[in-house]
Coordinates of C-alpha atoms in Angstrom, one line a residue:
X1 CA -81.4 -152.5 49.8
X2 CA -79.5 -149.1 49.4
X3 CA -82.6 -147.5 50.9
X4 CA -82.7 -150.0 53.6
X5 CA -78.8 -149.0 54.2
X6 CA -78.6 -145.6 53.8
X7 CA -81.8 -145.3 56.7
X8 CA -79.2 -147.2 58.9
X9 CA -76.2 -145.0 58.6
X10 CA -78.3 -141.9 59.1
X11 CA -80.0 -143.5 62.1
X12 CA -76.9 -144.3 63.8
X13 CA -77.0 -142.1 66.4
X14 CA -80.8 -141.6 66.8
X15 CA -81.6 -144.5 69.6
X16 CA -85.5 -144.1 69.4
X17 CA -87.4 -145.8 66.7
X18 CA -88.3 -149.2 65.0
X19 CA -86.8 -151.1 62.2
X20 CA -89.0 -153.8 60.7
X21 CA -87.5 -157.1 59.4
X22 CA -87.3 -156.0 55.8
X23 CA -85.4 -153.0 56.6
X24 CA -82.6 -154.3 59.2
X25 CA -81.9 -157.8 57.3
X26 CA -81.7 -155.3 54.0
X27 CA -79.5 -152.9 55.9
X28 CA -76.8 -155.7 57.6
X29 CA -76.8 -156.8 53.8
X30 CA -75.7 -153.9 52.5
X31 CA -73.5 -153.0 55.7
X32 CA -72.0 -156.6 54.8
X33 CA -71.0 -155.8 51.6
X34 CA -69.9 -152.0 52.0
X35 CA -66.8 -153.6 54.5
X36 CA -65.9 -156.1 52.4
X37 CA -65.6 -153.2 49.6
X38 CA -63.6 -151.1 52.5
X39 CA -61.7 -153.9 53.8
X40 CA -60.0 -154.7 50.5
X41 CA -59.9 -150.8 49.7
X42 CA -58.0 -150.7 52.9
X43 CA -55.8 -154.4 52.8
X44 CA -54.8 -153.5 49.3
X45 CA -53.4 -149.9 50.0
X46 CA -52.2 -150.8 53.6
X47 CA -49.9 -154.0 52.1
X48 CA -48.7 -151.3 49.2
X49 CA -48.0 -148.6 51.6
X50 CA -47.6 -149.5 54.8
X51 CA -49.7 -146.5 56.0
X52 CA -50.2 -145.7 59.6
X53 CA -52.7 -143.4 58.9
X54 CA -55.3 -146.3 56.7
X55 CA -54.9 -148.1 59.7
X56 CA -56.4 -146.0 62.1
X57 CA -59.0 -144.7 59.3
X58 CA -60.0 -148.4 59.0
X59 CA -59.9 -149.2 62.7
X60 CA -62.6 -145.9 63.0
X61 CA -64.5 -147.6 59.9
X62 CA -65.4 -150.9 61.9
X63 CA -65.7 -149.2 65.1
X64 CA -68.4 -147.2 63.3
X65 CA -69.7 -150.1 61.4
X66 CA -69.8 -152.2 64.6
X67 CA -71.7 -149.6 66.8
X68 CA -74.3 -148.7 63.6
X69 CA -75.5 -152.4 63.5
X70 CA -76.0 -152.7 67.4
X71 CA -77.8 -149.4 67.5
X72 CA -80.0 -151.1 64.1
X73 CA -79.9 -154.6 66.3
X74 CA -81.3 -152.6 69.5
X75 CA -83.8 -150.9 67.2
X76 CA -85.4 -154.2 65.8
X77 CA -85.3 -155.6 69.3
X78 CA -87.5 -152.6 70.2
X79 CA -90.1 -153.0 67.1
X80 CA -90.5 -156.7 68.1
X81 CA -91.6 -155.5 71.3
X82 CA -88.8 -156.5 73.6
X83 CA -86.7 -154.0 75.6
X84 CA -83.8 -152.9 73.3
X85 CA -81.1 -153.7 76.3
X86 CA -81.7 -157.4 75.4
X87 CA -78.9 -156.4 73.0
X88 CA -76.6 -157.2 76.1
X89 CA -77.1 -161.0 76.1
X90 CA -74.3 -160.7 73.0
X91 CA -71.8 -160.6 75.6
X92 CA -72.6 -164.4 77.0
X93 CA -70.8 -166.4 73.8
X94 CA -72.7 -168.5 72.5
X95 CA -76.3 -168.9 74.3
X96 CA -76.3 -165.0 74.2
X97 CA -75.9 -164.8 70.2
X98 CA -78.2 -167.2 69.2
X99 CA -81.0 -165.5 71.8
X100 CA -80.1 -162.3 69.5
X101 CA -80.4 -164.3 66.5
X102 CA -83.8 -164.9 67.6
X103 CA -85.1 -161.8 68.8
X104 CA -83.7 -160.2 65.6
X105 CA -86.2 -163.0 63.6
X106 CA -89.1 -162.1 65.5
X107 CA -92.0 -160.2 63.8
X108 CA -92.9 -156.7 64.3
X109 CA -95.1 -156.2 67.4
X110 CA -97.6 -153.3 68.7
X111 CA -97.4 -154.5 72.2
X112 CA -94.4 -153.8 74.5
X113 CA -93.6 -156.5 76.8
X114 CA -92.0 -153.6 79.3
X115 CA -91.8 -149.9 79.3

């Protein structure tokens, strides 16, 4: 799992490549539980201090966390052979999440159903 995590925060920014079920699911595990670790880092010093700057450090954190795990979603999208701007069908609320759900299920795939 911290493997699996660790690939993901160092492939943030690197759009090309595949991530097979096994490593995404073990990734969003431990991206899970690294915010809940942050959040209550960040709820328990921002109700004792009132801080303006955790605030915007923790806004950054889930901005970050948030555009990781769609650049990890649009990576599996791409290994089960669909185009990775399916990720876009998030936006629709809730047809458009389970479709996700479901390409993020699928099984890894050699064939590419466009180019």
């Amino acid at each position: 799992m911290i493997t699996a995590t660790v690939n993901m925060i160092l492939g943030t920014f690197k759009f090309n490549g595949k991530l097979n079920r096994i490593q995404f699911w073990l990734g969003s595990l431990g991206y899970v539980i690294l915010v809940l670790i942050f959040s209550g880092c960040i709820i328990y010093f921002i109700d004792n201090t009132n801080s303006l700057i955790l605030k915007v450090l923790g806004s950054i954190f889930f901005i970050l966390a948030k555009f990781s795990l769609s650049v990890a979603e649009a990576k599996r999208i791409n290994d089960a052979g669909y185009p990775w701007y399916l990720i876009f069908l998030k936006i629709f609320p809730v047809l458009g999440q389970i479709a996700v759900f479901i390409l993020l299920c699928l099984p890894s795939s050699e064939v590419r159903l466009s180019k």
